[in-house]
Short mmCIF file of C-alpha atoms in Angstrom, two decimals:
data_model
loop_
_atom_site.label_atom_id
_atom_site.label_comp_id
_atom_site.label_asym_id
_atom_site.label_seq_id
_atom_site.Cartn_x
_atom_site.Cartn_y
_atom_site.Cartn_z
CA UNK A 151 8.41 -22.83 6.89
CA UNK A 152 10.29 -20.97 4.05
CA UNK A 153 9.64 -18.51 1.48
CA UNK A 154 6.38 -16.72 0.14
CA UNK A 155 3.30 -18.46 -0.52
CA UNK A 156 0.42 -17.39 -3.09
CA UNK A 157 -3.51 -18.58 -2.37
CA UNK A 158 -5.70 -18.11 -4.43
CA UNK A 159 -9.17 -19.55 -3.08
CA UNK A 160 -12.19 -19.31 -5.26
CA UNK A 161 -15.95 -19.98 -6.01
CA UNK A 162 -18.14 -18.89 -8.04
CA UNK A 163 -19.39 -14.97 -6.96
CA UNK A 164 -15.99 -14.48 -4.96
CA UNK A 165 -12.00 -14.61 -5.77
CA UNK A 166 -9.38 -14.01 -3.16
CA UNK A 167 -5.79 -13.87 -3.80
CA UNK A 168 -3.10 -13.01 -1.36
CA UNK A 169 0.31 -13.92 -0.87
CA UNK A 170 1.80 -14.52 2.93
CA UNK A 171 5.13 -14.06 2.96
CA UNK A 172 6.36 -14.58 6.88
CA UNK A 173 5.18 -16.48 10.07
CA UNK A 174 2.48 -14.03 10.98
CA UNK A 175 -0.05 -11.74 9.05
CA UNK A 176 -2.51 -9.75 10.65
CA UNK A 177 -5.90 -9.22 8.52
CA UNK A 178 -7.82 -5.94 9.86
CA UNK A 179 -9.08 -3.05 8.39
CA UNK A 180 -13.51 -2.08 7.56
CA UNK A 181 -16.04 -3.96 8.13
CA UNK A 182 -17.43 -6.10 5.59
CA UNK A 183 -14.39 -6.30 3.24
CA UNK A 184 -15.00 -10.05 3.48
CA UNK A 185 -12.40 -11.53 6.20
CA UNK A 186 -14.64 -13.99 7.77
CA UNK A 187 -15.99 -14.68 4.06
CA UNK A 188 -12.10 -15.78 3.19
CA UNK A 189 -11.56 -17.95 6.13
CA UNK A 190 -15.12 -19.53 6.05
CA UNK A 191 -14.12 -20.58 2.48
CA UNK A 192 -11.13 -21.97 3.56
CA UNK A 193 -12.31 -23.87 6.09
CA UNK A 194 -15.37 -25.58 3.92
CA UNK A 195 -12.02 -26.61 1.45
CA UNK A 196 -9.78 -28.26 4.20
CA UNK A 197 -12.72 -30.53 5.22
CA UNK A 198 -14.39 -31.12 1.77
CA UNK A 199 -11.56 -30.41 -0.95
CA UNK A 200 -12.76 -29.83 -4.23
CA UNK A 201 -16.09 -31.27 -3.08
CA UNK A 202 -17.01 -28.23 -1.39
CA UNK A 203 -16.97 -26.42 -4.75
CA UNK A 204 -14.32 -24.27 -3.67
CA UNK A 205 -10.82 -24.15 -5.63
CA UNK A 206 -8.08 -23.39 -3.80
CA UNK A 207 -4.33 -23.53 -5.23
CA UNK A 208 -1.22 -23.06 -2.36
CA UNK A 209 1.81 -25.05 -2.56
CA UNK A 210 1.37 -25.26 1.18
CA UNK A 211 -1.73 -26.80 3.16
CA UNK A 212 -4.45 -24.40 4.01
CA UNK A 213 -6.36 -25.14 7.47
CA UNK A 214 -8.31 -22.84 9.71
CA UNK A 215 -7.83 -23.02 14.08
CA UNK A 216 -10.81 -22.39 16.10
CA UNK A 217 -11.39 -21.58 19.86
CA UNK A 218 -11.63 -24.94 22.22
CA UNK A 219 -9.30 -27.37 21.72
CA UNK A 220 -7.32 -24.97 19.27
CA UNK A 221 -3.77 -26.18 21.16
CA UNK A 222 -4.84 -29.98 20.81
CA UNK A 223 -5.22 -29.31 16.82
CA UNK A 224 -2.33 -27.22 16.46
CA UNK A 225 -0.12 -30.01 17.31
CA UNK A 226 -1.71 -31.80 13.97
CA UNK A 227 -0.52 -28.96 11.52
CA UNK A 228 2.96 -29.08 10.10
CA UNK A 229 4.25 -26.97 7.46
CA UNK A 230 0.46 -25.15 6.70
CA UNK A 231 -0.77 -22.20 6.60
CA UNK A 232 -2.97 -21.54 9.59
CA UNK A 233 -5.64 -19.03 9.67
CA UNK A 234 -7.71 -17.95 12.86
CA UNK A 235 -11.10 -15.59 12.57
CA UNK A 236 -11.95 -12.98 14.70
CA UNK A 237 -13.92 -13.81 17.83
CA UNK A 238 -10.66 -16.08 18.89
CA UNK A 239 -9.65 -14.66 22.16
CA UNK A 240 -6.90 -17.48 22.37
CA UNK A 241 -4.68 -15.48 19.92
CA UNK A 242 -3.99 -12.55 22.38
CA UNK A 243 -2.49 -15.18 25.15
CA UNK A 244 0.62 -16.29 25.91
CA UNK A 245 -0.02 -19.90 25.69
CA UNK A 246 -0.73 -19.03 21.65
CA UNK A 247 2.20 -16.92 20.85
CA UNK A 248 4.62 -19.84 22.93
CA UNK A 249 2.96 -22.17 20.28
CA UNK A 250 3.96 -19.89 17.46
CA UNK A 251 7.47 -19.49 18.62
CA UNK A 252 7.43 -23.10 18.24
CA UNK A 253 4.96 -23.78 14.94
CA UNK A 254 6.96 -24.34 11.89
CA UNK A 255 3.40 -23.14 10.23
CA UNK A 256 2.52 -19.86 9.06
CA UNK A 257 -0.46 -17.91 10.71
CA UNK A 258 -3.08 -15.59 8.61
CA UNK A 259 -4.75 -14.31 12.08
CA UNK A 260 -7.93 -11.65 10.99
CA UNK A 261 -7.69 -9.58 14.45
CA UNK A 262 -8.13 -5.50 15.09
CA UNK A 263 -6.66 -6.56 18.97
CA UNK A 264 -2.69 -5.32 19.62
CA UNK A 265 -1.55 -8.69 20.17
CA UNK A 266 1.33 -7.53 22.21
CA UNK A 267 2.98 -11.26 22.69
CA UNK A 268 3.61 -11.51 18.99
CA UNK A 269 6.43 -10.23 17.61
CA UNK A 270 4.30 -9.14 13.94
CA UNK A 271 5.76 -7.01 10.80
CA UNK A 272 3.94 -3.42 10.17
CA UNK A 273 4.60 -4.86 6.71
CA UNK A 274 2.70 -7.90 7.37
CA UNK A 275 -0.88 -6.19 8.85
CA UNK A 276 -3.39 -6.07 5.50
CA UNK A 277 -6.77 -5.27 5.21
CA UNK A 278 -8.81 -6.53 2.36
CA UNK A 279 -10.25 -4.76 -0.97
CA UNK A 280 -12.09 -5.65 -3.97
CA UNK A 281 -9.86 -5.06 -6.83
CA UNK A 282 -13.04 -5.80 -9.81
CA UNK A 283 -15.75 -7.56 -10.49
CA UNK A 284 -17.13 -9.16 -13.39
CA UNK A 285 -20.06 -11.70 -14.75
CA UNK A 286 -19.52 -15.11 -14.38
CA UNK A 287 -21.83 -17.56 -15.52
CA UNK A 288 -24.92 -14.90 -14.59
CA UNK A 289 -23.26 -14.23 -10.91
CA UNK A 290 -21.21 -11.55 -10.45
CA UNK A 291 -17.92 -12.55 -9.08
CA UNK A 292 -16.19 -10.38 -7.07
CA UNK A 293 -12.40 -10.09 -6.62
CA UNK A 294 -10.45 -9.20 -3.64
CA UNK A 295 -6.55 -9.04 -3.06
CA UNK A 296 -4.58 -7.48 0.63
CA UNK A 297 -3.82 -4.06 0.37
CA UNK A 298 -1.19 -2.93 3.31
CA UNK A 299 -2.67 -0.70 6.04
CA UNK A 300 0.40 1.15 6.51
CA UNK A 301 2.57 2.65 3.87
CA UNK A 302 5.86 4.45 3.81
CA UNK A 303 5.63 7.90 5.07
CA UNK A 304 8.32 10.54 3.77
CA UNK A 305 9.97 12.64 6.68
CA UNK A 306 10.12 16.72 5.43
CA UNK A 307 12.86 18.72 6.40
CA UNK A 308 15.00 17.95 9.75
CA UNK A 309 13.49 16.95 13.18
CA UNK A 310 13.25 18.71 16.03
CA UNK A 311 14.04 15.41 18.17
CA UNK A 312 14.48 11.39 17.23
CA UNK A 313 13.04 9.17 19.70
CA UNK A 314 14.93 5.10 19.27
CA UNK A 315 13.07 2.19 20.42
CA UNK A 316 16.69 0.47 21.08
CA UNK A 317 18.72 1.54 23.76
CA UNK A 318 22.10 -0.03 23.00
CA UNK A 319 23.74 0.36 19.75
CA UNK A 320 20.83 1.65 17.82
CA UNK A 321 20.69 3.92 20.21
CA UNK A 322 24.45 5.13 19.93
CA UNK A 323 24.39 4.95 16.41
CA UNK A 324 21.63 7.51 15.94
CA UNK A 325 23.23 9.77 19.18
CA UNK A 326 25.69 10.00 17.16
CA UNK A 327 24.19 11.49 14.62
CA UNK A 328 22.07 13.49 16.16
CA UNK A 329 24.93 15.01 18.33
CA UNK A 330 26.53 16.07 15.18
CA UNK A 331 23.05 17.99 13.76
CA UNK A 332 21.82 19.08 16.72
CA UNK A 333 19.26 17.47 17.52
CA UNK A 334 17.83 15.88 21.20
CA UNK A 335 18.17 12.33 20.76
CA UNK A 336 16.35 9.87 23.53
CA UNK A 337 15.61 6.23 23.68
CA UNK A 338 12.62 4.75 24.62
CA UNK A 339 14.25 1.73 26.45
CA UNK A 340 11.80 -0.77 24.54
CA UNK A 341 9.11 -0.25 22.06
CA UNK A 342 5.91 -0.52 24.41
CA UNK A 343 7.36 3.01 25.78
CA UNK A 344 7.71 4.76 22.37
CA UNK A 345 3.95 5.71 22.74
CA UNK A 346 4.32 7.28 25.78
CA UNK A 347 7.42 9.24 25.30
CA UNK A 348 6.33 10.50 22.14
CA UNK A 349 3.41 11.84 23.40
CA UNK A 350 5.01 13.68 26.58
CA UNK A 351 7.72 15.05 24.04
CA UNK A 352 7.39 19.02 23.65
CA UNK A 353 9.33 19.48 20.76
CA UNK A 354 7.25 19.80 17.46
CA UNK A 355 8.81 17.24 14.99
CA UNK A 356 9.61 14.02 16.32
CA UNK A 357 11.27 11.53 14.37
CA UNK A 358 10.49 7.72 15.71
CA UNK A 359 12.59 4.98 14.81
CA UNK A 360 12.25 1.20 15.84
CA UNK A 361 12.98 -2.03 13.84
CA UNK A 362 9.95 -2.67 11.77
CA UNK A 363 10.24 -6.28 12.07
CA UNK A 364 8.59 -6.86 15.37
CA UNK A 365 7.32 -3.10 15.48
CA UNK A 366 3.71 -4.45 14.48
CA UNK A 367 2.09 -4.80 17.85
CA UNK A 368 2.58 -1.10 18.93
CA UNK A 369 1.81 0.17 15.24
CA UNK A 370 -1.79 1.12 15.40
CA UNK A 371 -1.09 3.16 18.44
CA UNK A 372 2.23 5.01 17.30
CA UNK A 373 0.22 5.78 14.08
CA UNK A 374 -2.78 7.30 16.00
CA UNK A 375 -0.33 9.72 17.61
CA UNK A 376 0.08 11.93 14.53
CA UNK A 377 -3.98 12.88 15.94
CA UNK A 378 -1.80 14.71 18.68
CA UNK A 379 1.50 15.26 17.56
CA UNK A 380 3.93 15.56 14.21
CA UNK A 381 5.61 12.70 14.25
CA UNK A 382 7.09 10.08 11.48
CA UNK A 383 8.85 6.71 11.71
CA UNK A 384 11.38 5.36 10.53
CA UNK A 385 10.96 1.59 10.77
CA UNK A 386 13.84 -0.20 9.13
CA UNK A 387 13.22 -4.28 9.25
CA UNK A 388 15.90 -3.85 12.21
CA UNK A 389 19.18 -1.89 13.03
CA UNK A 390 21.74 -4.90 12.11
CA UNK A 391 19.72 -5.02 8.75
CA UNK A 392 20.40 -1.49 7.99
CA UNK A 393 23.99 -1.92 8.66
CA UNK A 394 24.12 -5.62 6.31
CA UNK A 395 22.55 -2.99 3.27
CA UNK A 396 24.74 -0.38 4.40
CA UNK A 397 27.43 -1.99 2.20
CA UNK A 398 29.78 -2.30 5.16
CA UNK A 399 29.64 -6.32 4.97
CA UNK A 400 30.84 -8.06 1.93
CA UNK A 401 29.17 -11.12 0.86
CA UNK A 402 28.46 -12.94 -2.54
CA UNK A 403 25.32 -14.40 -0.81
CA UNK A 404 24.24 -11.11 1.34
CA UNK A 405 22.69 -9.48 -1.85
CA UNK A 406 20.38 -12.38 -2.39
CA UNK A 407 19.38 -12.47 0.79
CA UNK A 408 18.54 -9.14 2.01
CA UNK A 409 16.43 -9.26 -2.28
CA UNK A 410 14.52 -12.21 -1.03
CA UNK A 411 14.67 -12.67 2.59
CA UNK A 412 11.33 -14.46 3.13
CA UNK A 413 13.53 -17.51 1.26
CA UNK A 414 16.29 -17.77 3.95
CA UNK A 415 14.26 -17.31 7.38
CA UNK A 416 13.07 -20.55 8.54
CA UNK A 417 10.37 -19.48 10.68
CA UNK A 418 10.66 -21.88 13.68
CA UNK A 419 13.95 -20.39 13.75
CA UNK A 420 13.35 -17.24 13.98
CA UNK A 421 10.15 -16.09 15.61
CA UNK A 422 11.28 -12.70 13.74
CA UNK A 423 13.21 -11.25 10.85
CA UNK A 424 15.34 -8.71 13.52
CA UNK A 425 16.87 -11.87 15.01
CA UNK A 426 18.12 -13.47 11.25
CA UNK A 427 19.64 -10.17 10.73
CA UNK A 428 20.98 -10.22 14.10
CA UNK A 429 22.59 -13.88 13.53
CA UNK A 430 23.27 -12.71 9.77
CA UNK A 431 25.13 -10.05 11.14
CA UNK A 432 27.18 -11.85 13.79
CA UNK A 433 28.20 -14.65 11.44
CA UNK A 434 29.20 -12.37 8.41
CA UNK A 435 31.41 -9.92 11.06
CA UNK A 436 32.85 -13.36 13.17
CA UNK A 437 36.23 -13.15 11.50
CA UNK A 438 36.57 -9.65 10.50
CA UNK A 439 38.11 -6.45 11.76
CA UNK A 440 34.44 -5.41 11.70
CA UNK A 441 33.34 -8.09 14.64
CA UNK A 442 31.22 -6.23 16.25
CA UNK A 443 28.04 -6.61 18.70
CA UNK A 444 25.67 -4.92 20.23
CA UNK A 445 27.11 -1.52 21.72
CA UNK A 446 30.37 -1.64 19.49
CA UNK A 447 28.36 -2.05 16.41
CA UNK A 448 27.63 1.91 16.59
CA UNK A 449 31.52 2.56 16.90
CA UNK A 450 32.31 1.26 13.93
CA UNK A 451 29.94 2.80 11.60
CA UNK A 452 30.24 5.83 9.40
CA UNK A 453 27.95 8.62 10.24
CA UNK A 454 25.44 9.26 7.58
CA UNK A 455 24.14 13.21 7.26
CA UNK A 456 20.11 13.90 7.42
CA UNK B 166 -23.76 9.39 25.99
CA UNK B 167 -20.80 6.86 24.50
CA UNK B 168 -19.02 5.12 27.11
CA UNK B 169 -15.77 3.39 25.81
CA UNK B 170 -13.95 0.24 28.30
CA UNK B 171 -10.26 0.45 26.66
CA UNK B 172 -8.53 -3.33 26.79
CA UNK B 173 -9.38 -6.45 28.32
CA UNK B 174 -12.94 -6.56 30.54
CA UNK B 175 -14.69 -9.92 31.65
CA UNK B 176 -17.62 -7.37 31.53
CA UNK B 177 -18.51 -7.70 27.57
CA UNK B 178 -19.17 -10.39 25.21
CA UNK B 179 -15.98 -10.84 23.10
CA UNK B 180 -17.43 -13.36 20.38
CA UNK B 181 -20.30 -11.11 19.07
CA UNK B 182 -20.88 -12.88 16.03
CA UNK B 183 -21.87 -16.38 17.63
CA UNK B 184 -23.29 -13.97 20.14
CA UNK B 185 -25.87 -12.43 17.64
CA UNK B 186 -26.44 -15.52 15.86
CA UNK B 187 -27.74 -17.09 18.75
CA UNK B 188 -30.07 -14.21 20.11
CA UNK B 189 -31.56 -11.84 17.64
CA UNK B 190 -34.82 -11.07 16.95
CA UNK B 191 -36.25 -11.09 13.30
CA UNK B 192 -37.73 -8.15 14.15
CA UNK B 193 -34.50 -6.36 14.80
CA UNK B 194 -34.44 -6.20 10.94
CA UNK B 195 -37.72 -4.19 10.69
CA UNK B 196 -36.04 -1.43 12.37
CA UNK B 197 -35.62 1.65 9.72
CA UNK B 198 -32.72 2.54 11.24
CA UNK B 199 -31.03 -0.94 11.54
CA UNK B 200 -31.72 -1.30 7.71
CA UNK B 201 -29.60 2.22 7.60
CA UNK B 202 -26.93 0.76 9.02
CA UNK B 203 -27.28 -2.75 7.16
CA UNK B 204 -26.99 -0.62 3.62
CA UNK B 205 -24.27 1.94 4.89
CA UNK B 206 -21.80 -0.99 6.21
CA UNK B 207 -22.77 -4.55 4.08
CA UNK B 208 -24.41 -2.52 0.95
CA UNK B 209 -26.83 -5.31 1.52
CA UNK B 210 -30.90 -4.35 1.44
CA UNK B 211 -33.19 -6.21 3.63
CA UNK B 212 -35.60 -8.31 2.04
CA UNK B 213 -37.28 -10.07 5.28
CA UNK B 214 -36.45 -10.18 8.87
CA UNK B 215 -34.77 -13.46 7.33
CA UNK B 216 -32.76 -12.31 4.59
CA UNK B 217 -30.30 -9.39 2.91
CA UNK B 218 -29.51 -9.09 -0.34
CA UNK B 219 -26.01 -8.37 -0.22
CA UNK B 220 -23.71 -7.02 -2.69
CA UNK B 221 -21.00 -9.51 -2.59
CA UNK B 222 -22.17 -12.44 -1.61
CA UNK B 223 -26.17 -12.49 -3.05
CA UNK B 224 -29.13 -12.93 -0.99
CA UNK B 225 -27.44 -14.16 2.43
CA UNK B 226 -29.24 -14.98 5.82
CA UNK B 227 -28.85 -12.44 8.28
CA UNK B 228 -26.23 -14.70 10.18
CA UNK B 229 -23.81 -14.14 7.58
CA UNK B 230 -24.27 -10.38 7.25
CA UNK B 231 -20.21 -8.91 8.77
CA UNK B 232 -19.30 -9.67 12.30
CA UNK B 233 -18.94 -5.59 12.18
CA UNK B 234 -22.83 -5.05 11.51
CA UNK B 235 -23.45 -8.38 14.11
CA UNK B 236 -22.15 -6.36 16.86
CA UNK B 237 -23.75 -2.85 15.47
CA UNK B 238 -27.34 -4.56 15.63
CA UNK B 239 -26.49 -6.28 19.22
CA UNK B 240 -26.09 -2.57 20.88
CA UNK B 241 -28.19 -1.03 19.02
CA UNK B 242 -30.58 -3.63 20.68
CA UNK B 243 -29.11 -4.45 23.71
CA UNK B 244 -28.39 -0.85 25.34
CA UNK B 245 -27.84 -2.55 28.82
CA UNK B 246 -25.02 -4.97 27.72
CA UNK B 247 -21.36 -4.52 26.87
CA UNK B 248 -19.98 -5.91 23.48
CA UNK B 249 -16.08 -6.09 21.90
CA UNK B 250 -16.30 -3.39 19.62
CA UNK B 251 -13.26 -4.22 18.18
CA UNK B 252 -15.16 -6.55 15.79
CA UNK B 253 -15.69 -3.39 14.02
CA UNK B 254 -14.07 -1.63 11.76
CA UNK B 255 -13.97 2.17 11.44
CA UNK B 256 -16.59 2.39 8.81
CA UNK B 257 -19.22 1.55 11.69
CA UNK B 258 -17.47 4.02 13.74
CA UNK B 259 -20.12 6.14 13.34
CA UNK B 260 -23.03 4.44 13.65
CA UNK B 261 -22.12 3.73 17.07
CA UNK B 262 -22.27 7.24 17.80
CA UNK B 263 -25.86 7.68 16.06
CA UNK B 264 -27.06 4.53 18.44
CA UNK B 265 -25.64 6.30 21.59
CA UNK B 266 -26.93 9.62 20.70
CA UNK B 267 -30.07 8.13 19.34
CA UNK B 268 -30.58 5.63 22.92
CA UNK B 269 -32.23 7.01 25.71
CA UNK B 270 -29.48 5.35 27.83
CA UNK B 271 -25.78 5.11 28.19
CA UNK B 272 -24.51 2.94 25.85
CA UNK B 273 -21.44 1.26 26.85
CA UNK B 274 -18.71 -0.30 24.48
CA UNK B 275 -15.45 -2.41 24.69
CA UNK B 276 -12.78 -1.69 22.32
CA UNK B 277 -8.96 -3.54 22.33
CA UNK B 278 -8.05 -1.18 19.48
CA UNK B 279 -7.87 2.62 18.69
CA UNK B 280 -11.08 3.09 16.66
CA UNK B 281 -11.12 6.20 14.29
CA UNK B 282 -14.17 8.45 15.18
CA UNK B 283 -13.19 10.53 12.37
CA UNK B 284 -12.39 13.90 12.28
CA UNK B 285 -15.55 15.65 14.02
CA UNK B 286 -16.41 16.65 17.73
CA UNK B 287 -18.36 13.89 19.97
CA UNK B 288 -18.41 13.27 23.61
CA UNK B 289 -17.09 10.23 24.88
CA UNK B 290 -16.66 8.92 28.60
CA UNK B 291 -13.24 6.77 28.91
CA UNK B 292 -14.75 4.81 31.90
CA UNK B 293 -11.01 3.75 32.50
CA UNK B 294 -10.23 6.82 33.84
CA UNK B 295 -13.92 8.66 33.68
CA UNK B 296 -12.76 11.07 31.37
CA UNK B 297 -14.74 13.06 28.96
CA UNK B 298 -13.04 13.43 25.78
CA UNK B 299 -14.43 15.39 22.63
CA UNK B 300 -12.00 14.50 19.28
CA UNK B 301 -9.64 12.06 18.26
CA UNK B 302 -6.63 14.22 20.07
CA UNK B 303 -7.90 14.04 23.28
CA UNK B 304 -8.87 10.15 22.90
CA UNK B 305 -5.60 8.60 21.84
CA UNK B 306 -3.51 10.28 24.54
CA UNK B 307 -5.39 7.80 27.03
CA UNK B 308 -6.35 4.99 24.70
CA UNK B 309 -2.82 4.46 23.77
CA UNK B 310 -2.25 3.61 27.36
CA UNK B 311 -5.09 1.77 28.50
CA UNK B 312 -5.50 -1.10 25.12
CA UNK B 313 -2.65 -3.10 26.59
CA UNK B 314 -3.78 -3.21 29.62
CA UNK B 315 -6.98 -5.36 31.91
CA UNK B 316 -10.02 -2.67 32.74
CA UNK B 317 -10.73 -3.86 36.74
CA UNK B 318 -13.39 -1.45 37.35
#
């Protein structure tokens, strides 16, 4: 599946709209805010349609996937988008995220578990909140859009180290740099180690950068660091997309792409943004003295000051 | 005293809310502090030990009050068993405190996230590495470690 998709499910006390606009969203956040509540009425419209009461208006088929035969039923949805309740230990396996990989569906998963086997957006994890309320035929409707649980965070002033998930070109791109300011630069070899080496760092302000694409996962944990240290990230969608906005590449088509990149990334292609960008990158560079990859990518780029 | 399980244990019930559905009491709602905790987290009032009146969604039964509150009610009531705390969200962070404080016994909890005990002192065991830890500081720097991973003990 392409593109973003708006849903907008209703009855009469309660009015959800949200818009998914990749292969996986994570739903977390308070109690109460009415998760189960959305999927619930979801679920009532796939099996009764309009009967149920419930209106529901998506361009794309709405179902919900429960716990037993949850791989069995998968293999019925095509091209829908796919949402999974709490209380659904299947989602943190690896059976589940191989059937993602694979699922040309979209998933709306309501989870506070790390699900470490999916390769999730920090820009994709919402929680829920009422936005109004009003009368409606002598109920009280309530209504309730996704806010997202993490928000850009502005870096003050010059760190004292930078910490990079990658440890190839990423990695020698932002040496680089720091080489030139002075300041220690280290890579976490992977991002499941970013917690870690944060945490044993000494120096005071720590700069962490990984590619925000697939950074999800780890997020909760990297954000509950600034309890213990004073540290910010910087989580680009991924390195080779930073270089495709850098300016470097010239494309008629690039612009519209990196505007509206939800309408180019098929999702049973690509599992994750990072890897379009990566194949984005590759084919845009093929014939050009700027063919790079991996390692040489860092060679080739201008330095940029902090 | 709190005891926290960080990550995956065979030892507590993961589905809480078809959990509670299946084994509460009515009179777990005649509790005073139970209703506390059903007004601080659903802003719903208790009418019977069969019904809320709930904010949002009208008068509900009490199987449809949050999966957060399900899970609240089933330690609160069930001192000697383990439930995923993860099914809550921080706003009941600190009622679980009250119930351990409040319980004669341990009370022991599973959580596959970081939960945010706010910004006040508390004393919590990590049972993954029988720690004592007091604030939100000391907590994450094992937490982070041990969510990922399968408690054994």
């Amino acid at each position: 599946m392409k593109g973003s998709h708006e849903i907008i499910i209703q009855n009469r006390r309660l009015r959800y709209k949200i818009t998914v606009n990749r292969n996986i969203t994570i739903l977390r956040g308070n109690s109460a805010t009415g998760k189960t509540t959305l999927i619930e009425m979801v679920d009532e419209y796939s099996k009764d349609g309009p009967e149920s009461g419930i209106q529901l208006r998506c361009d794309k088929r709405c179902v919900v996937l429960s716990r037993g035969n949850w791989e069995r039923d998968l293999q019925d949805y095509h091209d829908s988008i796919v949402f999974i309740d709490e209380g659904n230990g299947f989602v943190k396996s690896i059976a589940f995220a191989e059937s993602v990989k694979q699922s040309d569906n979209y998933f709306v998963i309501a989870t506070r578990d790390s699900l470490f086997n999916l390769p999730y957006s920090i820009d994709e994890i919402y929680g829920i909140k009422n936005t109004s309320g009003n009368r409606y035929q002598g109920t009280k409707r309530i209504y309730s859009e996704l806010y997202r649980i993490y928000n850009p965070d502005a870096f003050q002033g010059k760190p004292d180290k930078i910490i990079v998930e990658d440890s190839n070109s990423a990695y020698e791109f932002w040496r680089a740099i720091c080489a030139k300011e002075g300041i220690v630069c280290e890579t976490a070899k992977g991002k499941s180690n970013l917690f870690g080496l944060v945490q044993k760092s000494e120096e005071n302000r720590i700069l962490a950068i990984a590619d925000g694409a697939a950074f999800g996962p780890e997020m909760e944990r990297a954000m509950s660091l600034k309890n213990v240290k004073n540290v910010v990230y910087f989580l680009p969608e991924s390195f080779e997309w930073l270089i495709l906005r850098s300016g470097l590449v010239e494309s008629a088509e690039l612009g519209e792409i990196l505007a509206h990149p939800a309408d180019f990334i098929e999702s049973k292609k690509y599992i994750s943004w990072e890897r379009f960008f990566t194949a984005l990158l590759i084919e845009h560079t093929r014939a050009e003295r700027l063919s790079i990859h991996k390692k040489e990518q860092a060679k080739s780029l201008p330095l940029p000051v902090i | 005293m709190l005891n926290i399980i960080f990550g995956e244990t065979d030892k507590a019930i993961y589905n809480t809310s078809v959990h509670f559905d299946n084994t509460y009491y009515d009179s777990w709602l005649d509790d005073k502090f139970a209703r506390q905790m059903i007004l601080s987290v659903d802003r719903a009032t208790v009418l019977s030990n069969h019904a809320v009146d709930s904010k949002a969604l009208g008068i509900i039964p009490v199987t449809k009050i949050s999966g957060g509150l399900k899970t609240l009610l089933l330690i609160y009531n069930n001192p000697d068993m383990i439930f995923n705390a993860s099914t809550c969200g921080d706003n009941c962070a600190k009622w679980i405190l009250r119930i351990a404080k409040k319980s004669e016994k341990d009370i022991t909890i599973n959580l596959r996230h970081i939960m945010d005990f706010g910004d006040k002192s508390f004393e919590i065991r990590i049972k993954n590495n029988d720690t004592i830890v007091h604030n939100m500081a000391e907590l994450v720097q094992y937490a982070g470690y041990f969510i990922g991973e399968k408690y054994e003990g």
